[in-house]
PDB file of C-alpha atoms and ligand atoms in Angstrom:
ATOM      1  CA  UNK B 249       0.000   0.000   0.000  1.00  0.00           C
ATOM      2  CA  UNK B 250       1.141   3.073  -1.232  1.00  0.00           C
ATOM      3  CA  UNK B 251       1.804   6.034   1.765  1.00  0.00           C
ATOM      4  CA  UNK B 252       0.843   9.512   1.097  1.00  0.00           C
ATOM      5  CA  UNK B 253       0.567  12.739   3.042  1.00  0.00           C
ATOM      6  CA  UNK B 254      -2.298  14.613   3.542  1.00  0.00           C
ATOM      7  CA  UNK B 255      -1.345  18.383   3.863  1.00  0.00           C
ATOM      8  CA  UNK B 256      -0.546  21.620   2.244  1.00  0.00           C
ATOM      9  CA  UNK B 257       3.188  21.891   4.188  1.00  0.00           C
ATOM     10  CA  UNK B 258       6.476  22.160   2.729  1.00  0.00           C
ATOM     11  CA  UNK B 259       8.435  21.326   5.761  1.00  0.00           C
ATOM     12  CA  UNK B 260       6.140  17.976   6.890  1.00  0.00           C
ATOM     13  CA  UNK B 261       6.463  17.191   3.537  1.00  0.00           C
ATOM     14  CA  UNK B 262       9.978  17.221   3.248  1.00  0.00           C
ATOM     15  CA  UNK B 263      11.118  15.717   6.393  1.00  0.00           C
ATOM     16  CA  UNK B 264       8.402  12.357   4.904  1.00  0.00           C
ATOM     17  CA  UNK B 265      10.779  12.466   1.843  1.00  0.00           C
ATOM     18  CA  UNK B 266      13.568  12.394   3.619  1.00  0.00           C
ATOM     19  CA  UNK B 267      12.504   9.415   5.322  1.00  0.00           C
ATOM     20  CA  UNK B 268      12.217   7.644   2.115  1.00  0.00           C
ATOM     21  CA  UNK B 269       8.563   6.084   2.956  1.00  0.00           C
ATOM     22  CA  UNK B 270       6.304   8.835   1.091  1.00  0.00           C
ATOM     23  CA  UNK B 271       5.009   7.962  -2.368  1.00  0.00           C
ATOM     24  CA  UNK B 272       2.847  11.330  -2.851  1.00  0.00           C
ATOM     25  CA  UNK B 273       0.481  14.112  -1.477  1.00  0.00           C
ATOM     26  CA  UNK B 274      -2.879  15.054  -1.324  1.00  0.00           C
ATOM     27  CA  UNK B 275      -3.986  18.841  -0.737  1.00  0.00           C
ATOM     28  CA  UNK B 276      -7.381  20.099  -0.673  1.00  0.00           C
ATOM     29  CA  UNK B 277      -8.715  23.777  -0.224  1.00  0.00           C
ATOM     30  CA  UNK B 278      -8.958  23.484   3.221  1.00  0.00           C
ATOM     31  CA  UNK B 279      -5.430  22.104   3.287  1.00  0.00           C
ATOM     32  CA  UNK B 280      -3.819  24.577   0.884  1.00  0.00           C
ATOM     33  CA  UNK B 281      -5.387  27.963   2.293  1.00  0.00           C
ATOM     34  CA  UNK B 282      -3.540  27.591   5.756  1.00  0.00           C
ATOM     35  CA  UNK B 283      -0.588  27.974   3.570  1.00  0.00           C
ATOM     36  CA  UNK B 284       1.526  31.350   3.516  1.00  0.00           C
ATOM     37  CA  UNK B 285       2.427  32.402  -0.336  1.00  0.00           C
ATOM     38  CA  UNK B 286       1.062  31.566  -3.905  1.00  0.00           C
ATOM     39  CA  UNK B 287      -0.620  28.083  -4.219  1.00  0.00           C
ATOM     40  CA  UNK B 288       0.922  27.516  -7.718  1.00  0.00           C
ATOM     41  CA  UNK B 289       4.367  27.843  -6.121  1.00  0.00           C
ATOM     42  CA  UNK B 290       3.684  25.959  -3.169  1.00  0.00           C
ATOM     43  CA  UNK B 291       2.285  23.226  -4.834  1.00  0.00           C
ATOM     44  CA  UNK B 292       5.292  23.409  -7.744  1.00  0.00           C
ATOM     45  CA  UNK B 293       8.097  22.795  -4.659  1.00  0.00           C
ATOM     46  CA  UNK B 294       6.086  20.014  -3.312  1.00  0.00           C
ATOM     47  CA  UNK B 295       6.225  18.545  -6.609  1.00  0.00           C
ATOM     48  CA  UNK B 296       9.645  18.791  -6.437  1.00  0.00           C
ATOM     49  CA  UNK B 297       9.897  17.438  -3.294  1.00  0.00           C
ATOM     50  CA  UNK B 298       8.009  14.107  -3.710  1.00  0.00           C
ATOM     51  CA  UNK B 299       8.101  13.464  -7.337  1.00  0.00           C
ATOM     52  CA  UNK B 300       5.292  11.476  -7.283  1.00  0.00           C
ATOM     53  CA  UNK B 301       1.213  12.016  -7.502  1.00  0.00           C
ATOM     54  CA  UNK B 302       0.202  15.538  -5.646  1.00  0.00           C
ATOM     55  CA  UNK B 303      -3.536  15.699  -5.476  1.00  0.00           C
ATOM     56  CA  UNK B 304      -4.288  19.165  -6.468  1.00  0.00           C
ATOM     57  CA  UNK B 305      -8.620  19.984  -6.273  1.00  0.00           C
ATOM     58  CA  UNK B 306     -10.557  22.368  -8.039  1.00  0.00           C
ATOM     59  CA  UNK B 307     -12.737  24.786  -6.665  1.00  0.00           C
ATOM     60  CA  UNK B 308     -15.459  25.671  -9.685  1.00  0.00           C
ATOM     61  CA  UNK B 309     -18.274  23.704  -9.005  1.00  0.00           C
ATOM     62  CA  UNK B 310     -19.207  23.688 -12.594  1.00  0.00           C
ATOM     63  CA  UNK B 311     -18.038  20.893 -15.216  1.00  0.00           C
ATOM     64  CA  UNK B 312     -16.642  23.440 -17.571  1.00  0.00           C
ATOM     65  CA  UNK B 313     -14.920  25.955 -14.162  1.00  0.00           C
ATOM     66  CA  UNK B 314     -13.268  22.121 -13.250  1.00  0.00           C
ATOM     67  CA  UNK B 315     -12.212  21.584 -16.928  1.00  0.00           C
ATOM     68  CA  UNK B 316     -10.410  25.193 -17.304  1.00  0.00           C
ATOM     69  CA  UNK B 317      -9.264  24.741 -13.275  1.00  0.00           C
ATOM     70  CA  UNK B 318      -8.185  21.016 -14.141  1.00  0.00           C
ATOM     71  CA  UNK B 319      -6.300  22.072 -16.850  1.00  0.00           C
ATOM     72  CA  UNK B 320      -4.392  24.696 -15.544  1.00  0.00           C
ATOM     73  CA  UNK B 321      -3.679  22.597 -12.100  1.00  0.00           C
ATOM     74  CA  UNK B 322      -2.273  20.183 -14.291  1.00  0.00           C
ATOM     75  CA  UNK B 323       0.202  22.350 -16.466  1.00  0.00           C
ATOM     76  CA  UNK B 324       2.138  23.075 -12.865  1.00  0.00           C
ATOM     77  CA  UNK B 325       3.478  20.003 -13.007  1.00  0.00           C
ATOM     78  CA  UNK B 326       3.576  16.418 -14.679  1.00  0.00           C
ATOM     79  CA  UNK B 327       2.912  15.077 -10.972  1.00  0.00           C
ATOM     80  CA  UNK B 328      -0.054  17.059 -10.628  1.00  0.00           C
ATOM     81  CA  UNK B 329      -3.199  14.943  -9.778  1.00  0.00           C
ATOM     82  CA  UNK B 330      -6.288  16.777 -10.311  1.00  0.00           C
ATOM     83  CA  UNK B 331      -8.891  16.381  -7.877  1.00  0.00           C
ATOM     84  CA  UNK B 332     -12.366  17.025  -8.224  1.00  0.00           C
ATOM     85  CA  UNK B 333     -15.216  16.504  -5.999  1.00  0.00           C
ATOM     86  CA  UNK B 334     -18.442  13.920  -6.431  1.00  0.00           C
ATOM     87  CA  UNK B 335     -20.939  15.783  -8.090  1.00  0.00           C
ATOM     88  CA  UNK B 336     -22.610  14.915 -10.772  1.00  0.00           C
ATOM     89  CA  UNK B 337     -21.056  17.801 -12.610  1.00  0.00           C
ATOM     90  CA  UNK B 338     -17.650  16.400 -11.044  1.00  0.00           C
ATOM     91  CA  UNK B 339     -18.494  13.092 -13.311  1.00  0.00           C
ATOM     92  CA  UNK B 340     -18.453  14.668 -16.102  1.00  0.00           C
ATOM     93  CA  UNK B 341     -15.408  16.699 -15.498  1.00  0.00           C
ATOM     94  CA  UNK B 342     -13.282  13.581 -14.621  1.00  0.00           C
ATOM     95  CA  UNK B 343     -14.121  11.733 -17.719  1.00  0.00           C
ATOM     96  CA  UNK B 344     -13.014  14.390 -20.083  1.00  0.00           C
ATOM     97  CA  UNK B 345     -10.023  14.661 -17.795  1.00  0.00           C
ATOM     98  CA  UNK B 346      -9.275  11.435 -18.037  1.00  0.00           C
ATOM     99  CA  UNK B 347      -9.428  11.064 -21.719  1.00  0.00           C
ATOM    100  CA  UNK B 348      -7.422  13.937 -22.429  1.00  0.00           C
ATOM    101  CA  UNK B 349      -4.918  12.077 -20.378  1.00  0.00           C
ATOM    102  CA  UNK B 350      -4.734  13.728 -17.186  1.00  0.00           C
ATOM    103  CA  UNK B 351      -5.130  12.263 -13.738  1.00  0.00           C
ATOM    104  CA  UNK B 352      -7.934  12.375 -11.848  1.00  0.00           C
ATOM    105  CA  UNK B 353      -8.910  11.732  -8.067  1.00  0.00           C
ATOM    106  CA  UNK B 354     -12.364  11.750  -7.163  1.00  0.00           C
ATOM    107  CA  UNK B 355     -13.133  13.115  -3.968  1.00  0.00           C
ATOM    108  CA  UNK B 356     -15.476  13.545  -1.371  1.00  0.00           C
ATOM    109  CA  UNK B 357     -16.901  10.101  -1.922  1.00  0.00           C
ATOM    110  CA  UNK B 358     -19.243   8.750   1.044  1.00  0.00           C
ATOM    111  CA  UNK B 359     -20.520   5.528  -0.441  1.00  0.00           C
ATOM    112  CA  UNK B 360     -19.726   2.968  -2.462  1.00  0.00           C
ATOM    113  CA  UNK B 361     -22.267   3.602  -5.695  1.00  0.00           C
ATOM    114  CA  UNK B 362     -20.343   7.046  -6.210  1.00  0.00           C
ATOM    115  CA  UNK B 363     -17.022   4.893  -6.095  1.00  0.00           C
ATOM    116  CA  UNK B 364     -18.459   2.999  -8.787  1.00  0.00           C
ATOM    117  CA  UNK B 365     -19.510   6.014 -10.909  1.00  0.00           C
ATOM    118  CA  UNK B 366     -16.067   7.604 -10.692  1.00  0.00           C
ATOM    119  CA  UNK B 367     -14.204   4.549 -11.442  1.00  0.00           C
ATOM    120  CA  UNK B 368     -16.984   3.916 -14.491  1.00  0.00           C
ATOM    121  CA  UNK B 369     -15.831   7.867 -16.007  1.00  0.00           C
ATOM    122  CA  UNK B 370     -11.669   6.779 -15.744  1.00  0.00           C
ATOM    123  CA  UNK B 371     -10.715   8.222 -12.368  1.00  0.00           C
ATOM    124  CA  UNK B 372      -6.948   7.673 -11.376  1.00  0.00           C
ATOM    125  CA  UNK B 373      -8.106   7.430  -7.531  1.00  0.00           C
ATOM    126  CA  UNK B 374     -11.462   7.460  -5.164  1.00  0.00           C
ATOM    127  CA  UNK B 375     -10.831   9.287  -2.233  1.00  0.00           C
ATOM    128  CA  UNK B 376     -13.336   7.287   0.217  1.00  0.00           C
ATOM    129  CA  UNK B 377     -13.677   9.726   3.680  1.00  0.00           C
ATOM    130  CA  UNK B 378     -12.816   6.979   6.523  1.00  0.00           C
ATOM    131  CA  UNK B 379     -12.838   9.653   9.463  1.00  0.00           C
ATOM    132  CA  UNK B 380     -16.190  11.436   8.422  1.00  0.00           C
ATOM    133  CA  UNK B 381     -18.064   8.733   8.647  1.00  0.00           C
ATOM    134  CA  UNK B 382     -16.498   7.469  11.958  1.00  0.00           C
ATOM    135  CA  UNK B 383     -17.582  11.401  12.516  1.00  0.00           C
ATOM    136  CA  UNK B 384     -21.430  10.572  12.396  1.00  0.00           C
ATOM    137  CA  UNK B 385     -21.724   6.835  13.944  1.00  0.00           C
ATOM    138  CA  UNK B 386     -20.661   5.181  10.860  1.00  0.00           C
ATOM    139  CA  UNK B 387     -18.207   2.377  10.261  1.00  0.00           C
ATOM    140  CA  UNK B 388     -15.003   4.480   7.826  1.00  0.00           C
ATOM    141  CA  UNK B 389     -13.850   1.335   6.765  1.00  0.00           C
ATOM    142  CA  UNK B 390     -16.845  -0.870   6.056  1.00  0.00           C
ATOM    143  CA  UNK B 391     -17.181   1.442   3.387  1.00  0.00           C
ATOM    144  CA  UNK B 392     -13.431   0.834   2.027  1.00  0.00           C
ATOM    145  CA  UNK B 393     -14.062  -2.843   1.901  1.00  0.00           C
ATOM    146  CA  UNK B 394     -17.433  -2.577  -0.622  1.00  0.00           C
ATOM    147  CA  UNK B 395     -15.749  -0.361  -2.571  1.00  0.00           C
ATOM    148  CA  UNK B 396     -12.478  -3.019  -2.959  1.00  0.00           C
ATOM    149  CA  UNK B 397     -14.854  -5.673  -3.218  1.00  0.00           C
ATOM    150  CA  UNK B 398     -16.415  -3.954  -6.261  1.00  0.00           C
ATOM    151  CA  UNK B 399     -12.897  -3.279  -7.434  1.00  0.00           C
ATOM    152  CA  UNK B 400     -12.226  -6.905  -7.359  1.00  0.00           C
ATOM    153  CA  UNK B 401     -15.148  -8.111  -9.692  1.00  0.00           C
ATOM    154  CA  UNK B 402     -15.001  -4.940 -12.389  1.00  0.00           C
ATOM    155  CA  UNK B 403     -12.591  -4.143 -15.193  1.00  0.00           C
ATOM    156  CA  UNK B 404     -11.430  -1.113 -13.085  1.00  0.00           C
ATOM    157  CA  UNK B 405      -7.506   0.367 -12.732  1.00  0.00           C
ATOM    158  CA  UNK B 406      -8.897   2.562 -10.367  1.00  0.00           C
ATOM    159  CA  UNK B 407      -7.003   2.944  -6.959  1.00  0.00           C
ATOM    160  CA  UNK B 408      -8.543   3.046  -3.453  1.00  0.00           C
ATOM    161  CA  UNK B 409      -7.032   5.964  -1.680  1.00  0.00           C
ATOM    162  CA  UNK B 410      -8.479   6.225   1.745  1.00  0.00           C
ATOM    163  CA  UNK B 411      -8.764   9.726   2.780  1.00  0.00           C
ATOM    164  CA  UNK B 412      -9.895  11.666   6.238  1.00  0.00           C
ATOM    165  CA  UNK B 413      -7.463   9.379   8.327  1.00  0.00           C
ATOM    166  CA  UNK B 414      -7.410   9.978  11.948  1.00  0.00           C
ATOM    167  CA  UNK B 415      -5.039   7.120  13.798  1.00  0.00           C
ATOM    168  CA  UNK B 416      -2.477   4.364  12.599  1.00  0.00           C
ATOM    169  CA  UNK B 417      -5.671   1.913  13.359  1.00  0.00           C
ATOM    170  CA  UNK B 418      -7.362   3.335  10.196  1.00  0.00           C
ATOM    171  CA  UNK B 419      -4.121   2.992   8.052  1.00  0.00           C
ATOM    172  CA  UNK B 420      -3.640  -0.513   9.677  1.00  0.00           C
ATOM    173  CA  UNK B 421      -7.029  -1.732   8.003  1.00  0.00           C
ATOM    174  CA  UNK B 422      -6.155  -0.417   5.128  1.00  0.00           C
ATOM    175  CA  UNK B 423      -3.057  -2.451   4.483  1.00  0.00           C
ATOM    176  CA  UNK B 424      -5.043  -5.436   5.744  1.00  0.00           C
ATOM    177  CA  UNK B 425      -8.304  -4.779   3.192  1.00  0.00           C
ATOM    178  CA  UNK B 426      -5.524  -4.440   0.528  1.00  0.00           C
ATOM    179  CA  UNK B 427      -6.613  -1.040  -0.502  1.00  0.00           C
ATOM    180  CA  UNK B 428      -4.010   0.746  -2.764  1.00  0.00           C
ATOM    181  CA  UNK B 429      -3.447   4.207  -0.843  1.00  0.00           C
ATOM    182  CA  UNK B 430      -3.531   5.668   2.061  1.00  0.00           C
ATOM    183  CA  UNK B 431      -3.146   9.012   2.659  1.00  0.00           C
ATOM    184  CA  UNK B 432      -2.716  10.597   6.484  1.00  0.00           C
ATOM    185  CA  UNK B 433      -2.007  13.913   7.966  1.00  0.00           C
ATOM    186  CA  UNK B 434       2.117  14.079   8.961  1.00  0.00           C
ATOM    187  CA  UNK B 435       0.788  13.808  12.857  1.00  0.00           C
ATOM    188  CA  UNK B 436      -0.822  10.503  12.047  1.00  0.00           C
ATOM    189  CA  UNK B 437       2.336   9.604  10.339  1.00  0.00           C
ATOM    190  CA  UNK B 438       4.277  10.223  13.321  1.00  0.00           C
ATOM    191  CA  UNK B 439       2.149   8.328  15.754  1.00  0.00           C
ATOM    192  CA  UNK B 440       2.931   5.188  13.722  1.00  0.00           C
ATOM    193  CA  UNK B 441       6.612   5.469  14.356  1.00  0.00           C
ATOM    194  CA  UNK B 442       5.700   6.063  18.341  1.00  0.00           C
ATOM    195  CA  UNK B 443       6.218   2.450  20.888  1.00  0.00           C
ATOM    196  CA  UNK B 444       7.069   3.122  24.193  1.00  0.00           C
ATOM    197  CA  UNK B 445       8.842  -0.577  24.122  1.00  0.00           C
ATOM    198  CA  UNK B 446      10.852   0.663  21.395  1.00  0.00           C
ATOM    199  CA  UNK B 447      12.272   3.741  23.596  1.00  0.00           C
ATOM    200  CA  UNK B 448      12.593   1.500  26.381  1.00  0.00           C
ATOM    201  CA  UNK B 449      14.574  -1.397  24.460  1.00  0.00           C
ATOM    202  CA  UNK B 450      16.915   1.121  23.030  1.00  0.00           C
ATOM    203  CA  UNK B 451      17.696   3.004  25.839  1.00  0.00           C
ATOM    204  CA  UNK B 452      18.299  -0.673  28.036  1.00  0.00           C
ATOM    205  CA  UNK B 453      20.373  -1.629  24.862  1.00  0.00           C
ATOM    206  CA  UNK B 454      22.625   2.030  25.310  1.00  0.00           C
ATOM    207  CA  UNK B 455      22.818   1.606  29.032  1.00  0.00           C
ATOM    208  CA  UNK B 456      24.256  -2.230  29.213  1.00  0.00           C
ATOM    209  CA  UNK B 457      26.581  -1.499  25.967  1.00  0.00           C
ATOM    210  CA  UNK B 458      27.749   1.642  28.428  1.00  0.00           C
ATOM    211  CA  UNK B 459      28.367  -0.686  31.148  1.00  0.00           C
ATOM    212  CA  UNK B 460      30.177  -3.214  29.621  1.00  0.00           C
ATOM    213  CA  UNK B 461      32.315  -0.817  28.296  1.00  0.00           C
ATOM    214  CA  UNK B 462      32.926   0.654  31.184  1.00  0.00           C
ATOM    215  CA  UNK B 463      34.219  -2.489  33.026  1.00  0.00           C
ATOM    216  CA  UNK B 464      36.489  -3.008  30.171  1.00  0.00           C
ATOM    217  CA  UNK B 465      38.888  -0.278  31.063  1.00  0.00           C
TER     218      UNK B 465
HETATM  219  O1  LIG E1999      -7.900  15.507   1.942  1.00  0.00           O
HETATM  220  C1  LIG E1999      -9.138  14.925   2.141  1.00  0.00           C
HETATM  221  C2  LIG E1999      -9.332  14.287   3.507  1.00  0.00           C
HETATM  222  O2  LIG E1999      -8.255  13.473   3.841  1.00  0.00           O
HETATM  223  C3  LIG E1999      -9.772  15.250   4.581  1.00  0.00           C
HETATM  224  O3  LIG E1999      -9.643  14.726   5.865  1.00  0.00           O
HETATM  225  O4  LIG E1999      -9.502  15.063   8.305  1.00  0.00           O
HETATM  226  O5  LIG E1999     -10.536  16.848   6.877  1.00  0.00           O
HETATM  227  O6  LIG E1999     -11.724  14.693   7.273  1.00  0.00           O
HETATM  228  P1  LIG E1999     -10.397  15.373   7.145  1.00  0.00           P
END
């Protein structure tokens, strides 16, 4: 399962790469506006940074706004992903996307019919919304599994990239369903590299290497 970040942020985003475990980015609006400086820029060095997909959304809510908005997201960069939401006029946007070529992540997708319809139009990813759900007394990733179980039995190439992650549990499931992509804010990230027996093993293994040492002189 492929690991991406979910975030607007230059620096979280380069100390993942540096890491070697990040294989791309998602932004959204939200994401992008707590961002200081010119979203085409910011978005550029990210680029850059990951050289892989970077999910970059529209904000026209019209098929032709997303087309001219898709478009011109995409002509940042060849890793440029563009993202539109589920709407009906979001449909149609992705499937002339996708057949001029460009990439397209479908967003904002609750249930596993619009999963269908977006992979049906050619979209790149389906960004399913595990945490929202959890949100309102729903079950996240019951949802994940009918939409990889329709994956399964259609013709599809479209990825499952679970979105609105909230703990290493959710990205944990994920791996286990099999679904293609997860993508997690940096903080969620960093709890998955947090075991107290890990701190505690290393520092026992520093303090009897010390010792031995120690009684060697
Ligand atoms: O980027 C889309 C999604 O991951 C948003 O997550 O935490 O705002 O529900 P959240």
């Amino acid at each position: 399962m492929k690991l991406f970040v979910d975030t607007g942020n230059l620096k979280d985003i380069e100390a993942l790469a540096a890491l070697g475990i990040l294989d791309g980015v998602t932004t959204n609006p939200s994401l992008l506006a707590r961002e200081p400086g010119d979203y085409r820029q910011i978005l550029r060095q990210i680029c850059q940074t990951v050289k892989g997909p970077v999910s970059a959304e529209v904000v026209a809510t019209d098929a032709a706004g997303m087309l001219r908005e898709g478009r011109d997201l995409a002509a940042i960069d060849e890793h440029i992903v563009v993202k539109v939401p589920f709407t009906r006029d979001g449909v149609k946007a992705c499937r002339t996307l996708a057949s001029e070529g460009l990439r397209v992540n479908v967003t904002l997708i609750f249930s596993a019919a619009q999963a269908w319809l977006a992979a049906k139009v050619g979209a790149t990813y389906v960004s399913p919304f595990v945490g929202r759900l959890d949100d309102i007394g729903a079950t996240g990733m019951t949802l994940i599994r009918e939409i990889l179980d329709i994956f399964d039995h259609s013709p599809f190439t479209t990825e499952v990239l679970v979105a609105s992650v909230r703990h290493p549990i959710h990205i944990i499931e994920a791996a286990r369903m099999g679904a293609h992509v997860v993508t997690a804010p940096a903080a969620v990230i960093d709890q998955c590299f947090k075991h107290p027996l890990t701190d505690i093993g290393l520092e026992r293994f520093l303090k009897d290497w010390e010792k031995a040492q120690a009684a060697r002189v």
